[in-house]
Amino acid sequence: MKPSLYSSLPLALLLGGGLLLPLAARAQAPVVANFTPTSGTSGQTQVPVSAATVVTITGTFLTGVQSVLLNGQQMPIVAGSNSATQVQVTVPRGALSGRLRVTTAAGTTLGLGSLTITRPAGTGNFRLVSSSFNGIDVGTYSTAASTDLDHDGLVDLLVGEATGTISRYEQSALNSTTFTSTGQVRLSDGTIINNNNAGNTRQFAKPVVADLDGDGLLDLLVGAQDGFITRYEQSAVDAGTFVKIGDLPMDASDVVKPSIVDLDNDGLLDLIVGSTDGLLRRYEQTTANGAFGTTATFLTAGGVNIDAGNYSKPVFTDLDGDGLIDMIVGNQDGTLYRAEQTGAGLTTFTALALITDAAGTAVDVGDFSAPSLTDVDGDGYLDLLVGNAAGTVYQLEQIVSVARPLPVTLTAFTGQATAAGNQLRWTTAQEINSARFVIERSADGRTYQSVATVAAAGTSSSAHTYQHMDAASSSLPTAYYRLRAEDQDGTFTYSSVVVIRRAAATAVLTTFPNPFESELLVALPAGSETQPVTVTLSTLAGQQVYRSQQALSSVAQPLPGLPALKTGVYVLRLTTTTGSTAQRVVHR
């Protein structure tokens, strides 16, 4: 049964600078007395997969509930269930534990206590399902976000790319792994969203979807190269089009990726923003359904600001079902990192750790990994859909604690660049009816071709080590490899991808004088053509004290408009469309 549609409410207005107006109380605000059960699943359980939990909320003044939110995620309202004293909602796919936020036209209230979302205990590891999920290719620098725009129970995947547009792909059937393109996301007047500002197209669209103001209309937040986040809102309930609301009133460095969660479980949404400098900034709503504060705090581990690497892109979930929120972060290197809350309701995390497959090999999607989370096929295991510099999307599935017998148990797959070519090695712990290993190589991380076949051991309970020298790869600056382990019945599985990069001359920016007093000259590496560059100057604590956008080349130019700076060490960062270069400079 399809959940009922949400009632439409006039669009939330912006105060100067983009702040959201709270809903006006026109009658008695809703009161939540209780909800049952207090824990449940989104249908993500061990086989057999059960239906998602239906939660019954009781109280008073509940007539005309417009939305029930859990961490900014809409909980579909069960058709015909809403009365003055009750409303029933379904736990959404990929939900996180948290407080329920109930909104009517008269106001908003928070439920007492938290709804605990249970899921299979995970190992923290992932396995590669596909390096080209549904053949999606948006050009370059893909970043995905999952949602359900039309509330039909089918996952919508919104994928941003380098020029600032966003493409939509919708599941063809419930729990299907096949998605169909519906075209680029548009405004209600038919204009393609290109995340523009005063007619100027912003680069690098980084989307996330939530309902910020509880009006039943989904909000699309899009981060961009210039550090600003633009808010769009659905033009109507279930619509695939949006209305532009404006920029949020904060500037979080450059090339920003927003994410929504409620870390401290107070019912106020947290906007967590990754960016070029690798730091993770947190902005919290000042009131339920209200504006985000404009002053950032930083996520920390061990009392130190977390630095997830250049171009950090965070998402949040609970991988191991222990009630503590896990943060998964992508970055420029193409790998993924995980950190976990140090305690329920805290904004501090454990140290970052690499996400690996079962063999301990780091998950690597090439460059500029951009993770998003959902459960595509409803089998109870979270899927990571990861964008990258190549513009494709990788699908990786969570490995849970319950063992899945595999024909080949791969314990290691590694590679190393040598003078003779790329040396590949892999080890198996056991093999059951294995036939062969096919080595596949790609130059761009998208299109793979078979380059060699190595016979397998067949059936064996002892360890076996294999190797292959790919001599034809010596001319490739970067090569991507994966193993296709084929069984005697023709079935096969893929390993995680190993990326081998050959050393090249280090490109460094030029700065002088260093130390400097009133003037600092900068230049791109030798041979660089004139191009647009974002220049920032930050303290070692991560506070940005200067930013400009100008055309630079290998010819040194002075930075215009430097502020009065305190004596000390600063980080100078130059960001172009192809990457970022940083260097420490001293002001005296």
Coordinates of C-alpha atoms in Angstrom, one line a residue:
M1 CA 0.0 0.0 0.0
K2 CA 1.5 3.3 -1.0
P3 CA 1.8 5.8 1.8
S4 CA -0.5 8.9 1.7
L5 CA 0.8 12.1 0.2
Y6 CA 1.8 15.0 2.5
S7 CA -0.3 18.1 2.6
S8 CA 1.3 21.0 0.9
L9 CA 2.3 24.1 2.8
P10 CA 3.4 27.5 1.4
L11 CA 7.2 27.6 0.9
A12 CA 9.2 28.7 3.9
L13 CA 10.5 32.2 3.4
L14 CA 14.1 33.5 3.7
L15 CA 15.1 36.2 6.0
G16 CA 18.0 38.3 5.0
G17 CA 20.9 36.0 4.3
G18 CA 18.8 32.9 3.7
L19 CA 17.4 32.1 7.2
L20 CA 14.2 30.0 7.4
L21 CA 11.1 31.4 9.1
P22 CA 9.6 29.0 11.7
L23 CA 6.1 27.9 11.1
A24 CA 3.5 30.3 12.6
A25 CA 1.2 28.9 15.3
R26 CA -2.3 29.4 14.0
A27 CA -3.9 26.9 16.5
Q28 CA -2.9 24.5 19.2
A29 CA 0.4 22.9 18.4
P30 CA 0.5 19.0 18.3
V31 CA 1.3 17.1 21.5
V32 CA 2.9 13.7 21.4
A33 CA 2.2 11.5 24.4
N34 CA 3.7 8.2 23.3
F35 CA 4.8 6.2 20.3
T36 CA 5.0 2.4 19.8
P37 CA 7.0 0.4 19.2
T38 CA 10.1 2.3 20.4
S39 CA 12.4 0.3 18.1
G40 CA 12.1 -1.1 14.6
T41 CA 13.6 -1.7 11.2
S42 CA 13.3 -0.3 7.7
G43 CA 12.8 -3.8 6.4
Q44 CA 16.5 -4.3 6.6
T45 CA 16.8 -7.6 8.4
Q46 CA 18.3 -11.0 7.8
V47 CA 16.5 -13.3 5.3
P48 CA 13.6 -13.5 5.2
V49 CA 13.3 -9.8 4.8
S50 CA 10.5 -8.4 6.9
A51 CA 8.4 -5.3 6.2
A52 CA 9.4 -2.0 7.5
T53 CA 8.1 -1.2 11.0
V54 CA 5.0 0.9 11.3
V55 CA 5.2 3.3 14.3
T56 CA 1.9 4.5 15.9
I57 CA 2.2 8.0 17.4
T58 CA -0.5 9.0 19.9
G59 CA -1.3 12.4 21.5
T60 CA -3.6 15.3 21.0
F61 CA -4.1 18.0 18.3
L62 CA -2.6 15.6 15.7
T63 CA -5.2 16.4 13.0
G64 CA -3.6 17.3 9.6
V65 CA -0.1 16.0 10.3
Q66 CA 2.0 17.3 7.5
S67 CA 5.2 15.5 8.2
V68 CA 6.9 13.2 10.7
L69 CA 10.7 13.5 10.4
L70 CA 13.5 11.3 11.6
N71 CA 17.0 12.9 11.2
G72 CA 15.5 15.1 8.5
Q73 CA 14.2 12.0 6.6
Q74 CA 10.4 11.9 5.9
M75 CA 8.6 9.0 7.5
P76 CA 5.7 8.0 5.1
I77 CA 2.3 8.5 6.7
V78 CA 0.1 5.4 6.4
A79 CA -3.0 6.2 4.4
G80 CA -6.1 6.8 6.6
S81 CA -4.2 6.6 9.9
N82 CA -4.3 10.3 10.9
S83 CA -6.8 11.5 13.4
A84 CA -6.9 14.1 16.2
T85 CA -5.2 11.6 18.6
Q86 CA -3.1 9.3 16.3
V87 CA -0.9 9.0 13.2
Q88 CA 0.9 6.0 11.9
V89 CA 4.2 6.2 10.0
T90 CA 6.6 3.8 8.3
V91 CA 10.3 3.6 9.1
P92 CA 12.1 4.9 5.9
R93 CA 14.8 3.0 4.1
G94 CA 18.3 3.6 5.5
A95 CA 16.9 5.4 8.6
L96 CA 19.0 6.3 11.7
S97 CA 17.9 6.3 15.3
G98 CA 16.7 9.6 16.6
R99 CA 13.8 11.7 17.9
L100 CA 10.6 12.0 16.0
R101 CA 9.6 15.5 14.9
V102 CA 5.8 15.9 14.2
T103 CA 4.6 19.0 12.3
T104 CA 1.0 20.3 11.6
A105 CA -0.1 23.6 10.3
A106 CA -0.2 24.8 13.9
G107 CA 3.3 24.0 14.9
T108 CA 6.0 21.4 15.7
T109 CA 6.7 19.0 18.6
L110 CA 9.4 16.5 19.4
G111 CA 8.6 13.0 20.6
L112 CA 9.8 12.0 24.1
G113 CA 12.7 9.6 23.8
S114 CA 14.2 8.2 20.7
L115 CA 13.1 5.7 18.1
T116 CA 15.8 3.1 17.9
I117 CA 16.5 1.7 14.4
T118 CA 17.9 -1.8 14.4
R119 CA 19.9 -3.4 11.6
P120 CA 22.1 -6.5 11.1
A121 CA 25.4 -6.2 12.9
G122 CA 28.1 -5.2 10.3
T123 CA 31.8 -5.9 10.1
G124 CA 32.6 -2.5 8.8
N125 CA 33.8 -4.0 5.5
F126 CA 32.3 -3.7 2.1
R127 CA 32.5 -5.8 -1.1
L128 CA 32.5 -4.5 -4.6
V129 CA 29.3 -5.2 -6.5
S130 CA 29.9 -3.0 -9.5
S131 CA 32.4 -0.4 -10.6
S132 CA 29.8 1.0 -13.1
F133 CA 26.5 1.0 -11.3
N134 CA 23.7 0.9 -14.0
G135 CA 26.2 2.4 -16.4
I136 CA 25.8 5.8 -14.9
D137 CA 28.3 8.3 -16.3
V138 CA 27.6 12.0 -15.8
G139 CA 30.9 13.3 -17.1
T140 CA 33.3 14.0 -14.3
Y141 CA 33.2 14.4 -10.5
S142 CA 30.0 12.5 -9.7
T143 CA 28.4 12.9 -6.3
A144 CA 25.2 11.0 -5.5
A145 CA 22.3 11.4 -3.0
S146 CA 19.5 8.9 -2.5
T147 CA 15.9 9.9 -1.8
D148 CA 12.3 9.2 -2.8
L149 CA 10.9 12.3 -4.5
D150 CA 7.5 11.0 -5.4
H151 CA 6.9 8.8 -2.4
D152 CA 6.3 5.7 -4.6
G153 CA 8.7 3.5 -2.6
L154 CA 11.3 3.5 -5.4
V155 CA 14.7 4.9 -4.7
D156 CA 15.6 8.1 -6.6
L157 CA 19.3 8.7 -7.1
L158 CA 20.4 12.3 -7.8
V159 CA 23.9 12.6 -9.2
G160 CA 25.7 15.9 -9.4
E161 CA 28.7 16.6 -11.6
A162 CA 31.4 19.1 -12.4
T163 CA 29.4 21.6 -14.4
G164 CA 26.8 22.1 -11.7
T165 CA 23.9 20.0 -13.1
I166 CA 22.2 17.1 -11.3
S167 CA 20.8 14.0 -13.1
R168 CA 18.0 11.8 -11.7
Y169 CA 17.8 8.0 -11.9
E170 CA 14.8 6.1 -10.5
Q171 CA 14.5 2.5 -9.6
S172 CA 12.5 0.5 -12.1
A173 CA 10.7 -1.6 -9.5
L174 CA 10.7 -2.1 -5.7
N175 CA 14.2 -3.4 -4.6
S176 CA 15.3 -3.6 -8.2
T177 CA 19.0 -3.0 -9.0
T178 CA 18.0 -1.5 -12.3
F179 CA 17.6 2.3 -12.5
T180 CA 16.3 4.4 -15.4
S181 CA 17.4 8.0 -16.2
T182 CA 14.6 10.5 -16.0
G183 CA 16.9 13.4 -17.2
Q184 CA 18.3 16.4 -15.5
V185 CA 16.7 17.9 -12.4
R186 CA 14.8 21.1 -13.2
L187 CA 13.1 24.0 -11.7
S188 CA 9.3 24.3 -11.9
D189 CA 9.6 26.6 -14.9
G190 CA 11.5 23.9 -16.9
T191 CA 15.0 25.4 -16.4
I192 CA 17.7 22.9 -15.7
I193 CA 19.2 23.4 -12.3
N194 CA 22.8 24.3 -12.7
N195 CA 23.3 25.7 -9.1
N196 CA 23.8 29.2 -10.5
N197 CA 24.2 32.4 -8.6
A198 CA 23.2 35.7 -10.3
G199 CA 23.5 34.0 -13.6
N200 CA 26.9 32.6 -13.0
T201 CA 27.2 28.8 -13.1
R202 CA 28.8 27.2 -10.1
Q203 CA 30.9 24.1 -10.6
F204 CA 30.8 20.8 -8.7
A205 CA 27.2 20.1 -7.6
K206 CA 27.2 18.1 -4.4
P207 CA 23.6 17.3 -3.4
V208 CA 21.8 16.0 -0.3
V209 CA 18.0 15.8 0.3
A210 CA 16.1 16.3 3.5
D211 CA 12.9 18.1 4.8
L212 CA 14.4 21.0 6.7
D213 CA 11.3 22.8 7.7
G214 CA 8.8 20.0 8.2
D215 CA 6.3 21.2 5.5
G216 CA 6.2 17.9 3.7
L217 CA 8.2 19.2 0.7
L218 CA 11.7 17.8 0.3
D219 CA 14.6 20.3 0.3
L220 CA 17.6 19.8 -2.0
L221 CA 20.8 21.3 -0.7
V222 CA 23.6 21.7 -3.3
G223 CA 27.2 22.5 -2.3
A224 CA 29.4 24.1 -4.9
Q225 CA 33.0 25.2 -5.6
D226 CA 32.7 28.6 -4.1
G227 CA 31.9 27.3 -0.6
F228 CA 28.2 28.2 -0.6
I229 CA 25.2 25.8 -0.3
T230 CA 22.1 26.6 -2.3
R231 CA 18.7 25.5 -1.1
Y232 CA 15.9 24.3 -3.5
E233 CA 12.5 23.1 -2.4
Q234 CA 10.1 20.8 -4.1
S235 CA 7.5 22.8 -6.1
A236 CA 4.7 20.5 -4.8
V237 CA 4.3 17.2 -2.9
D238 CA 5.7 14.3 -5.0
A239 CA 7.0 16.7 -7.6
G240 CA 10.3 16.0 -9.4
T241 CA 10.8 19.8 -9.9
F242 CA 12.1 22.4 -7.5
V243 CA 11.9 26.1 -6.6
K244 CA 15.1 27.9 -5.8
I245 CA 15.0 29.4 -2.3
G246 CA 18.5 30.9 -2.0
D247 CA 21.9 30.4 -0.4
L248 CA 22.4 29.4 3.2
P249 CA 24.1 32.1 5.2
M250 CA 27.4 30.4 5.7
D251 CA 30.7 30.0 3.7
A252 CA 32.4 26.7 4.5
S253 CA 35.7 26.9 2.6
D254 CA 35.6 25.6 -1.0
V255 CA 34.1 22.7 -3.0
V256 CA 31.6 21.9 -0.2
K257 CA 29.6 18.7 0.3
P258 CA 26.6 19.0 2.8
S259 CA 25.1 16.2 4.8
I260 CA 22.2 16.1 7.3
V261 CA 22.1 14.2 10.6
D262 CA 21.2 14.8 14.3
L263 CA 24.4 14.0 16.1
D264 CA 23.3 15.1 19.6
N265 CA 19.8 13.7 19.4
D266 CA 18.1 16.9 20.4
G267 CA 15.7 17.0 17.5
L268 CA 17.6 19.8 15.8
L269 CA 19.2 19.0 12.5
D270 CA 22.9 19.2 12.1
L271 CA 24.4 20.4 8.8
I272 CA 27.8 18.7 8.4
V273 CA 29.9 20.2 5.6
G274 CA 33.0 18.7 4.1
S275 CA 35.3 20.8 1.9
T276 CA 38.6 21.3 0.2
D277 CA 40.6 21.7 3.4
G278 CA 39.4 18.3 4.7
L279 CA 37.8 19.6 7.9
L280 CA 34.2 18.8 8.8
R281 CA 32.2 21.8 9.9
R282 CA 28.9 21.5 11.9
Y283 CA 26.0 24.0 11.8
E284 CA 23.0 23.2 14.0
Q285 CA 19.4 24.4 13.6
T286 CA 18.6 27.1 16.2
T287 CA 15.0 25.8 16.5
A288 CA 13.0 22.8 15.2
N289 CA 12.2 23.5 11.5
G290 CA 14.2 26.7 11.8
A291 CA 17.4 28.2 10.5
F292 CA 20.9 26.8 10.9
G293 CA 23.3 28.8 13.0
T294 CA 26.0 30.6 11.0
T295 CA 29.0 29.8 13.2
A296 CA 30.7 26.5 12.6
T297 CA 32.1 24.1 15.1
F298 CA 34.4 21.3 14.0
L299 CA 34.0 17.6 14.4
T300 CA 36.9 16.3 16.5
A301 CA 38.6 13.1 17.5
G302 CA 40.8 13.0 20.6
G303 CA 40.4 16.8 21.0
V304 CA 41.8 17.5 17.6
N305 CA 39.8 18.7 14.5
I306 CA 39.2 15.8 12.2
D307 CA 41.1 16.2 8.9
A308 CA 39.7 13.7 6.4
G309 CA 41.9 14.7 3.5
N310 CA 41.4 17.2 0.7
Y311 CA 37.8 17.4 -0.6
S312 CA 36.1 15.6 2.3
K313 CA 32.6 14.4 1.7
P314 CA 30.8 12.9 4.7
V315 CA 27.7 10.7 5.1
F316 CA 26.2 9.2 8.2
T317 CA 24.7 5.8 9.2
D318 CA 25.0 3.1 11.8
L319 CA 27.0 0.3 10.2
D320 CA 27.2 -2.1 13.1
G321 CA 23.8 -1.6 14.7
D322 CA 25.2 -0.5 18.0
G323 CA 23.3 2.7 18.3
L324 CA 26.3 4.9 17.7
I325 CA 26.4 7.0 14.5
D326 CA 29.1 6.1 12.0
M327 CA 30.6 8.7 9.7
I328 CA 31.9 7.6 6.3
V329 CA 34.1 10.1 4.4
G330 CA 35.4 10.2 0.9
N331 CA 38.3 12.4 -0.2
Q332 CA 40.6 13.3 -3.1
D333 CA 42.6 10.0 -2.8
G334 CA 39.6 7.9 -3.8
T335 CA 39.6 5.9 -0.6
L336 CA 36.9 5.9 2.1
Y337 CA 37.3 6.4 5.9
R338 CA 35.1 5.5 8.8
A339 CA 34.8 7.1 12.3
E340 CA 32.3 6.3 15.0
Q341 CA 30.7 8.5 17.7
T342 CA 32.5 8.1 21.0
G343 CA 29.1 7.9 22.8
A344 CA 25.4 8.3 22.1
G345 CA 24.5 11.9 21.5
L346 CA 28.1 13.1 21.3
T347 CA 29.7 15.2 18.5
T348 CA 33.1 13.6 19.1
F349 CA 34.4 10.7 17.0
T350 CA 37.0 8.0 17.0
A351 CA 40.0 8.4 14.8
L352 CA 39.4 7.8 11.1
A353 CA 40.1 4.3 9.8
L354 CA 40.3 3.0 6.2
I355 CA 37.3 1.1 4.9
T356 CA 38.4 -2.2 3.4
D357 CA 37.0 -5.4 1.9
A358 CA 37.1 -8.7 3.7
A359 CA 40.7 -9.3 2.6
G360 CA 41.8 -6.0 4.2
T361 CA 42.3 -4.2 0.9
A362 CA 41.4 -0.5 1.0
V363 CA 38.3 0.4 -1.0
D364 CA 39.5 2.7 -3.8
V365 CA 37.3 4.2 -6.5
G366 CA 40.1 6.1 -8.3
D367 CA 40.1 9.7 -7.2
F368 CA 37.6 12.1 -5.4
S369 CA 35.4 9.5 -3.7
A370 CA 31.9 10.8 -2.9
P371 CA 29.9 8.3 -0.9
S372 CA 26.1 8.0 -0.4
L373 CA 24.1 5.4 1.4
T374 CA 20.9 3.4 0.8
D375 CA 19.8 -0.3 0.6
V376 CA 19.2 -0.7 -3.1
D377 CA 17.8 -4.2 -3.2
G378 CA 16.2 -4.4 0.3
D379 CA 18.3 -7.4 1.3
G380 CA 19.2 -5.9 4.7
Y381 CA 22.8 -4.9 3.7
L382 CA 23.6 -1.2 3.3
D383 CA 24.9 -0.2 -0.2
L384 CA 27.5 2.5 -0.7
L385 CA 27.0 4.3 -4.0
V386 CA 30.3 6.2 -4.5
G387 CA 30.9 8.8 -7.1
N388 CA 34.4 9.7 -8.4
A389 CA 36.5 11.9 -10.7
A390 CA 35.6 9.7 -13.7
G391 CA 31.9 10.6 -13.3
T392 CA 30.7 7.0 -12.7
V393 CA 29.2 5.4 -9.6
Y394 CA 30.6 2.4 -7.7
Q395 CA 28.3 0.1 -5.8
L396 CA 29.7 -1.6 -2.7
E397 CA 27.6 -3.7 -0.3
Q398 CA 28.1 -4.0 3.4
I399 CA 29.5 -7.3 4.7
V400 CA 27.6 -8.3 7.8
S401 CA 28.7 -10.5 10.7
V402 CA 26.8 -13.6 9.4
A403 CA 29.3 -15.4 7.1
R404 CA 28.3 -15.8 3.5
P405 CA 30.1 -18.9 2.0
L406 CA 32.1 -17.9 -1.1
P407 CA 33.6 -20.2 -3.7
V408 CA 36.9 -18.3 -3.4
T409 CA 38.1 -16.7 -0.2
L410 CA 40.4 -13.9 -1.3
T411 CA 42.6 -12.8 1.6
A412 CA 44.8 -10.3 -0.3
F413 CA 45.0 -8.5 -3.6
T414 CA 47.8 -6.0 -4.1
G415 CA 49.8 -4.2 -6.8
Q416 CA 53.1 -2.4 -7.2
A417 CA 54.7 -0.3 -9.9
T418 CA 58.0 -1.7 -11.1
A419 CA 60.4 -0.9 -13.9
A420 CA 59.1 -3.9 -15.8
G421 CA 55.5 -3.0 -15.4
N422 CA 52.8 -3.4 -12.7
Q423 CA 53.3 -6.4 -10.4
L424 CA 50.0 -7.9 -9.2
R425 CA 49.7 -10.5 -6.4
W426 CA 46.8 -12.2 -4.7
T427 CA 46.2 -14.9 -2.1
T428 CA 43.3 -17.2 -1.4
A429 CA 42.6 -19.0 1.9
Q430 CA 40.3 -21.6 0.2
E431 CA 38.8 -22.4 -3.1
I432 CA 35.7 -24.4 -4.1
N433 CA 35.3 -25.4 -7.7
S434 CA 37.2 -22.3 -8.9
A435 CA 38.2 -22.2 -12.5
R436 CA 40.3 -19.2 -13.2
F437 CA 41.2 -15.6 -12.3
V438 CA 40.7 -13.0 -15.0
I439 CA 42.7 -9.8 -14.5
E440 CA 40.9 -6.7 -15.8
R441 CA 42.6 -3.3 -16.3
S442 CA 41.2 0.2 -16.8
A443 CA 43.0 3.5 -17.6
D444 CA 40.1 5.6 -16.3
G445 CA 38.3 3.6 -13.7
R446 CA 35.2 3.2 -15.9
T447 CA 35.9 0.9 -18.8
Y448 CA 37.8 -2.4 -18.0
Q449 CA 39.3 -4.9 -20.4
S450 CA 40.7 -8.4 -19.7
V451 CA 44.6 -8.4 -19.9
A452 CA 45.4 -11.9 -18.5
T453 CA 44.0 -15.2 -17.3
V454 CA 45.5 -17.3 -14.5
A455 CA 44.4 -20.8 -13.8
A456 CA 42.9 -21.4 -10.3
A457 CA 43.5 -24.3 -7.9
G458 CA 40.0 -25.8 -8.3
T459 CA 39.1 -27.1 -4.8
S460 CA 41.5 -26.5 -2.0
S461 CA 41.4 -25.7 1.7
S462 CA 45.0 -24.5 1.8
A463 CA 46.3 -21.1 1.0
H464 CA 47.4 -20.3 -2.6
T465 CA 49.4 -17.3 -3.9
Y466 CA 49.2 -16.0 -7.4
Q467 CA 51.0 -13.3 -9.3
H468 CA 51.0 -11.6 -12.7
M469 CA 53.3 -8.9 -14.3
D470 CA 51.4 -6.5 -16.5
A471 CA 54.3 -5.3 -18.7
A472 CA 52.0 -3.4 -21.0
S473 CA 51.0 -0.9 -18.3
S474 CA 54.3 0.8 -17.8
S475 CA 53.2 3.8 -20.0
L476 CA 50.0 4.4 -17.9
P477 CA 50.3 7.0 -15.2
T478 CA 47.4 5.4 -13.3
A479 CA 46.0 1.9 -13.8
Y480 CA 43.0 0.4 -12.1
Y481 CA 42.8 -3.4 -11.6
R482 CA 40.2 -5.9 -10.5
L483 CA 40.1 -9.7 -10.3
R484 CA 37.2 -11.7 -11.8
A485 CA 37.1 -15.0 -9.9
E486 CA 35.3 -17.4 -12.2
D487 CA 33.8 -20.7 -11.0
Q488 CA 33.5 -23.9 -13.0
D489 CA 29.8 -23.3 -13.4
G490 CA 30.4 -20.0 -15.1
T491 CA 29.4 -17.7 -12.2
F492 CA 31.9 -15.1 -11.0
T493 CA 32.6 -12.4 -8.4
Y494 CA 34.8 -9.3 -8.5
S495 CA 37.4 -8.2 -6.1
S496 CA 37.9 -4.7 -4.9
V497 CA 39.8 -2.4 -7.2
V498 CA 43.5 -1.9 -6.8
V499 CA 44.9 1.4 -8.1
I500 CA 48.5 1.7 -9.1
R501 CA 49.9 5.2 -9.7
R502 CA 53.4 5.7 -11.2
A503 CA 55.6 8.3 -9.6
A504 CA 55.7 11.6 -11.5
A505 CA 57.6 14.9 -10.9
T506 CA 55.9 16.7 -8.0
A507 CA 54.1 19.8 -9.1
V508 CA 54.6 22.5 -6.5
L509 CA 53.3 26.1 -6.4
T510 CA 55.6 29.0 -6.1
T511 CA 55.3 31.5 -3.3
F512 CA 57.7 34.3 -2.4
P513 CA 58.9 36.0 -0.3
N514 CA 58.5 33.4 2.4
P515 CA 58.5 34.6 5.1
F516 CA 56.5 37.6 3.9
E517 CA 55.4 40.9 5.3
S518 CA 53.0 43.0 3.3
E519 CA 53.0 41.3 -0.1
L520 CA 52.9 37.6 -1.1
L521 CA 53.3 36.5 -4.7
V522 CA 52.0 33.1 -6.0
A523 CA 52.3 31.1 -9.2
L524 CA 51.0 27.8 -10.4
P525 CA 53.6 25.0 -11.2
A526 CA 55.8 25.6 -14.2
G527 CA 54.1 25.2 -17.6
S528 CA 50.6 25.9 -16.2
E529 CA 48.3 27.8 -18.5
T530 CA 46.2 30.8 -17.2
Q531 CA 43.1 29.4 -15.4
P532 CA 40.6 30.4 -12.7
V533 CA 42.0 29.6 -9.2
T534 CA 40.5 29.9 -5.8
V535 CA 43.1 31.1 -3.3
T536 CA 42.7 30.7 0.5
L537 CA 44.8 31.5 3.5
S538 CA 44.0 29.7 6.7
T539 CA 45.5 29.4 10.2
L540 CA 46.9 26.0 11.3
A541 CA 43.6 25.6 13.3
G542 CA 41.6 25.7 10.1
Q543 CA 40.2 29.3 10.4
Q544 CA 40.1 30.9 6.9
V545 CA 41.4 34.5 7.0
Y546 CA 41.6 35.2 3.3
R547 CA 40.0 34.1 0.0
S548 CA 40.0 35.3 -3.5
Q549 CA 39.2 34.1 -7.0
Q550 CA 41.6 35.1 -9.8
A551 CA 43.3 34.0 -13.0
L552 CA 46.7 32.5 -12.3
S553 CA 49.4 30.9 -14.4
S554 CA 53.1 30.0 -13.9
V555 CA 53.9 33.7 -13.9
A556 CA 53.9 35.0 -10.3
Q557 CA 51.3 37.5 -9.2
P558 CA 50.7 39.3 -5.9
L559 CA 47.7 38.4 -3.9
P560 CA 45.3 41.3 -3.9
G561 CA 43.6 42.7 -0.7
L562 CA 45.5 40.7 1.9
P563 CA 44.2 41.6 5.4
A564 CA 46.2 42.6 8.4
L565 CA 47.6 39.3 9.6
K566 CA 49.1 38.3 12.9
T567 CA 52.6 37.0 13.0
G568 CA 52.6 33.2 12.5
V569 CA 52.3 30.2 10.1
Y570 CA 49.5 30.0 7.6
V571 CA 48.4 27.4 5.0
L572 CA 48.1 28.8 1.5
R573 CA 45.9 26.7 -0.8
L574 CA 45.3 27.1 -4.5
T575 CA 42.3 25.2 -5.9
T576 CA 41.7 24.6 -9.7
T577 CA 39.2 22.5 -11.5
T578 CA 41.7 19.6 -11.4
G579 CA 42.9 19.6 -7.9
S580 CA 44.3 21.5 -4.9
T581 CA 47.9 22.4 -3.9
A582 CA 48.9 23.7 -0.5
Q583 CA 52.0 25.1 1.1
R584 CA 52.8 26.7 4.5
V585 CA 53.9 30.3 4.5
V586 CA 55.1 32.5 7.4
H587 CA 54.0 36.0 8.1
R588 CA 56.2 38.2 10.1

